[in-house]
Amino acid sequence: MASIEMKNIVKQYGDGFPAVNDVSLDIADGEFMILVGPSGCGKSTLLRMIVGLEDITSGDMVIGGKRVNDLAPRDRNLSMVFQNYALYPHMTVFENIAFPLRLAKMPDDEVRRRVTEASDVLELKEHLERKPANLSGGQRQRVAMGRAIVRQAEAFLFDEPLSNLDAKLRGQMRTEISRLQRRLGITTVYVTHDQTEAMTLGDRVCVLRKGKIQQVASPRELYEQP
Ligand code: ADP
Ligand code: ADP
């Protein structure tokens, strides 16, 4: 687990208006932070700079007390849960979850132990030998989260993970993500443009507008505003 500190972060694509314009935000160890705002306000860009998939034009990104501006994604030990799940269709659920551990050449028994533990938390135990095509949308989402859990990443990053799901499943997954995050106590940054998600999931909500922070508050404080 790790805190994430952003200091005066700017992202300028080309010579247009900055996509992210002087953002300073501290996310505590174990905190669940929501980034919310209209399309184009810079949410994804900010998330991608945390992960290291996008260069920072200026400012400092500090994760777990360490400046990571120049670190590649693989050296940041964060885990991004993608919107499209990015599962491998030819692999079983077990192998999909195990994938990052296989890459790291972890011994078989340790892989088995970690995947079993994650599938227990995610209630995927009965589905370990299935292929993604035979799973529901919610189950696929959980496999994607399982892959993040087994790596014991320092933080989870979600980019609109529920936007492809129908309303019922979205509700279920909201509950699951929230429960899981609290159980694991892992630092989480969650991008959404959905008000319900913003108001129900996080410890705090950061509202972005045109690349700037408009407000950072608890859902309760936001809700009670006139
Ligand atoms: P959001 O996730 O809030 O919808 P983005 O971070 O995707 O916003 O985009 C913020 C701004 O940066 C938008 O104006 C978008 O057009 C621009 N932008 C995003 N990615 C790129 C890119 N790769 N090249 C140029 N402009 C980009
Ligand atoms: P390549 O060097 O093969 O192009 P990438 O730069 O895409 O690979 O990714 C290198 C490593 O960084 C991957 O093995 C993965 O562990 C990590 N990584 C890449 N993208 C992400 C992401 N969105 N979230 C977390 N880790 C990532």
PDB file of N, CA, C and O in Angstrom, residues 194-220:
ATOM      1  N   ASP A 194     -19.970   9.064 -13.500  1.00  0.00           N
ATOM      2  CA  ASP A 194     -21.271   8.685 -12.971  1.00  0.00           C
ATOM      3  C   ASP A 194     -21.440   9.229 -11.542  1.00  0.00           C
ATOM      4  O   ASP A 194     -20.677   8.910 -10.640  1.00  0.00           O
ATOM      5  N   GLN A 195     -22.465  10.049 -11.343  1.00  0.00           N
ATOM      6  CA  GLN A 195     -22.697  10.688 -10.047  1.00  0.00           C
ATOM      7  C   GLN A 195     -22.940   9.672  -8.935  1.00  0.00           C
ATOM      8  O   GLN A 195     -22.457   9.835  -7.818  1.00  0.00           O
ATOM      9  N   THR A 196     -23.697   8.616  -9.244  1.00  0.00           N
ATOM     10  CA  THR A 196     -23.998   7.617  -8.214  1.00  0.00           C
ATOM     11  C   THR A 196     -22.718   6.951  -7.727  1.00  0.00           C
ATOM     12  O   THR A 196     -22.507   6.793  -6.522  1.00  0.00           O
ATOM     13  N   GLU A 197     -21.858   6.583  -8.675  1.00  0.00           N
ATOM     14  CA  GLU A 197     -20.589   5.975  -8.270  1.00  0.00           C
ATOM     15  C   GLU A 197     -19.782   6.958  -7.436  1.00  0.00           C
ATOM     16  O   GLU A 197     -19.193   6.596  -6.415  1.00  0.00           O
ATOM     17  N   ALA A 198     -19.762   8.204  -7.878  1.00  0.00           N
ATOM     18  CA  ALA A 198     -18.972   9.208  -7.166  1.00  0.00           C
ATOM     19  C   ALA A 198     -19.475   9.382  -5.732  1.00  0.00           C
ATOM     20  O   ALA A 198     -18.698   9.554  -4.801  1.00  0.00           O
ATOM     21  N   MET A 199     -20.794   9.310  -5.554  1.00  0.00           N
ATOM     22  CA  MET A 199     -21.379   9.585  -4.242  1.00  0.00           C
ATOM     23  C   MET A 199     -21.403   8.364  -3.333  1.00  0.00           C
ATOM     24  O   MET A 199     -21.606   8.501  -2.130  1.00  0.00           O
ATOM     25  N   THR A 200     -21.229   7.156  -3.882  1.00  0.00           N
ATOM     26  CA  THR A 200     -21.381   5.976  -3.030  1.00  0.00           C
ATOM     27  C   THR A 200     -20.085   5.196  -2.794  1.00  0.00           C
ATOM     28  O   THR A 200     -19.988   4.453  -1.827  1.00  0.00           O
ATOM     29  N   LEU A 201     -19.109   5.351  -3.680  1.00  0.00           N
ATOM     30  CA  LEU A 201     -17.953   4.450  -3.594  1.00  0.00           C
ATOM     31  C   LEU A 201     -16.823   4.948  -2.713  1.00  0.00           C
ATOM     32  O   LEU A 201     -16.231   4.183  -1.966  1.00  0.00           O
ATOM     33  N   GLY A 202     -16.502   6.208  -2.824  1.00  0.00           N
ATOM     34  CA  GLY A 202     -15.216   6.647  -2.303  1.00  0.00           C
ATOM     35  C   GLY A 202     -15.231   7.220  -0.900  1.00  0.00           C
ATOM     36  O   GLY A 202     -16.279   7.515  -0.332  1.00  0.00           O
ATOM     37  N   ASP A 203     -14.031   7.397  -0.354  1.00  0.00           N
ATOM     38  CA  ASP A 203     -13.863   8.149   0.888  1.00  0.00           C
ATOM     39  C   ASP A 203     -13.931   9.638   0.582  1.00  0.00           C
ATOM     40  O   ASP A 203     -14.495  10.416   1.337  1.00  0.00           O
ATOM     41  N   ARG A 204     -13.297  10.019  -0.535  1.00  0.00           N
ATOM     42  CA  ARG A 204     -13.331  11.413  -0.965  1.00  0.00           C
ATOM     43  C   ARG A 204     -13.529  11.486  -2.469  1.00  0.00           C
ATOM     44  O   ARG A 204     -13.218  10.550  -3.204  1.00  0.00           O
ATOM     45  N   VAL A 205     -14.033  12.626  -2.898  1.00  0.00           N
ATOM     46  CA  VAL A 205     -14.312  12.850  -4.304  1.00  0.00           C
ATOM     47  C   VAL A 205     -13.530  14.084  -4.745  1.00  0.00           C
ATOM     48  O   VAL A 205     -13.591  15.125  -4.095  1.00  0.00           O
ATOM     49  N   CYS A 206     -12.788  13.949  -5.835  1.00  0.00           N
ATOM     50  CA  CYS A 206     -12.085  15.088  -6.418  1.00  0.00           C
ATOM     51  C   CYS A 206     -12.814  15.464  -7.705  1.00  0.00           C
ATOM     52  O   CYS A 206     -12.909  14.658  -8.629  1.00  0.00           O
ATOM     53  N   VAL A 207     -13.365  16.658  -7.732  1.00  0.00           N
ATOM     54  CA  VAL A 207     -14.121  17.109  -8.896  1.00  0.00           C
ATOM     55  C   VAL A 207     -13.190  17.902  -9.813  1.00  0.00           C
ATOM     56  O   VAL A 207     -12.600  18.902  -9.391  1.00  0.00           O
ATOM     57  N   LEU A 208     -13.046  17.434 -11.048  1.00  0.00           N
ATOM     58  CA  LEU A 208     -12.181  18.112 -12.023  1.00  0.00           C
ATOM     59  C   LEU A 208     -13.021  18.858 -13.036  1.00  0.00           C
ATOM     60  O   LEU A 208     -14.124  18.433 -13.389  1.00  0.00           O
ATOM     61  N   ARG A 209     -12.477  19.982 -13.482  1.00  0.00           N
ATOM     62  CA  ARG A 209     -13.142  20.757 -14.503  1.00  0.00           C
ATOM     63  C   ARG A 209     -12.074  21.448 -15.347  1.00  0.00           C
ATOM     64  O   ARG A 209     -11.242  22.158 -14.813  1.00  0.00           O
ATOM     65  N   LYS A 210     -12.101  21.186 -16.633  1.00  0.00           N
ATOM     66  CA  LYS A 210     -11.128  21.775 -17.558  1.00  0.00           C
ATOM     67  C   LYS A 210      -9.693  21.655 -17.055  1.00  0.00           C
ATOM     68  O   LYS A 210      -8.926  22.618 -17.076  1.00  0.00           O
ATOM     69  N   GLY A 211      -9.355  20.477 -16.565  1.00  0.00           N
ATOM     70  CA  GLY A 211      -7.974  20.206 -16.167  1.00  0.00           C
ATOM     71  C   GLY A 211      -7.592  20.699 -14.793  1.00  0.00           C
ATOM     72  O   GLY A 211      -6.454  20.501 -14.362  1.00  0.00           O
ATOM     73  N   LYS A 212      -8.535  21.344 -14.084  1.00  0.00           N
ATOM     74  CA  LYS A 212      -8.233  21.862 -12.749  1.00  0.00           C
ATOM     75  C   LYS A 212      -9.111  21.206 -11.696  1.00  0.00           C
ATOM     76  O   LYS A 212     -10.222  20.761 -12.005  1.00  0.00           O
ATOM     77  N   ILE A 213      -8.613  21.205 -10.457  1.00  0.00           N
ATOM     78  CA  ILE A 213      -9.442  20.709  -9.360  1.00  0.00           C
ATOM     79  C   ILE A 213     -10.436  21.791  -8.977  1.00  0.00           C
ATOM     80  O   ILE A 213     -10.057  22.920  -8.683  1.00  0.00           O
ATOM     81  N   GLN A 214     -11.696  21.413  -9.003  1.00  0.00           N
ATOM     82  CA  GLN A 214     -12.725  22.371  -8.601  1.00  0.00           C
ATOM     83  C   GLN A 214     -12.988  22.238  -7.109  1.00  0.00           C
ATOM     84  O   GLN A 214     -13.210  23.219  -6.413  1.00  0.00           O
ATOM     85  N   GLN A 215     -12.906  20.995  -6.619  1.00  0.00           N
ATOM     86  CA  GLN A 215     -13.266  20.725  -5.234  1.00  0.00           C
ATOM     87  C   GLN A 215     -12.796  19.332  -4.831  1.00  0.00           C
ATOM     88  O   GLN A 215     -12.799  18.429  -5.651  1.00  0.00           O
ATOM     89  N   VAL A 216     -12.382  19.187  -3.568  1.00  0.00           N
ATOM     90  CA  VAL A 216     -12.120  17.857  -3.019  1.00  0.00           C
ATOM     91  C   VAL A 216     -12.897  17.751  -1.722  1.00  0.00           C
ATOM     92  O   VAL A 216     -12.729  18.597  -0.841  1.00  0.00           O
ATOM     93  N   ALA A 217     -13.769  16.772  -1.612  1.00  0.00           N
ATOM     94  CA  ALA A 217     -14.636  16.690  -0.429  1.00  0.00           C
ATOM     95  C   ALA A 217     -15.107  15.254  -0.235  1.00  0.00           C
ATOM     96  O   ALA A 217     -15.006  14.427  -1.141  1.00  0.00           O
ATOM     97  N   SER A 218     -15.620  14.973   0.958  1.00  0.00           N
ATOM     98  CA  SER A 218     -16.243  13.661   1.172  1.00  0.00           C
ATOM     99  C   SER A 218     -17.586  13.672   0.440  1.00  0.00           C
ATOM    100  O   SER A 218     -18.159  14.739   0.206  1.00  0.00           O
ATOM    101  N   PRO A 219     -18.106  12.483   0.086  1.00  0.00           N
ATOM    102  CA  PRO A 219     -19.407  12.438  -0.580  1.00  0.00           C
ATOM    103  C   PRO A 219     -20.476  13.165   0.241  1.00  0.00           C
ATOM    104  O   PRO A 219     -21.334  13.849  -0.304  1.00  0.00           O
ATOM    105  N   ARG A 220     -20.381  13.033   1.548  1.00  0.00           N
ATOM    106  CA  ARG A 220     -21.356  13.662   2.427  1.00  0.00           C
ATOM    107  C   ARG A 220     -21.336  15.188   2.311  1.00  0.00           C
ATOM    108  O   ARG A 220     -22.373  15.837   2.176  1.00  0.00           O
TER     109      ARG A 220
END
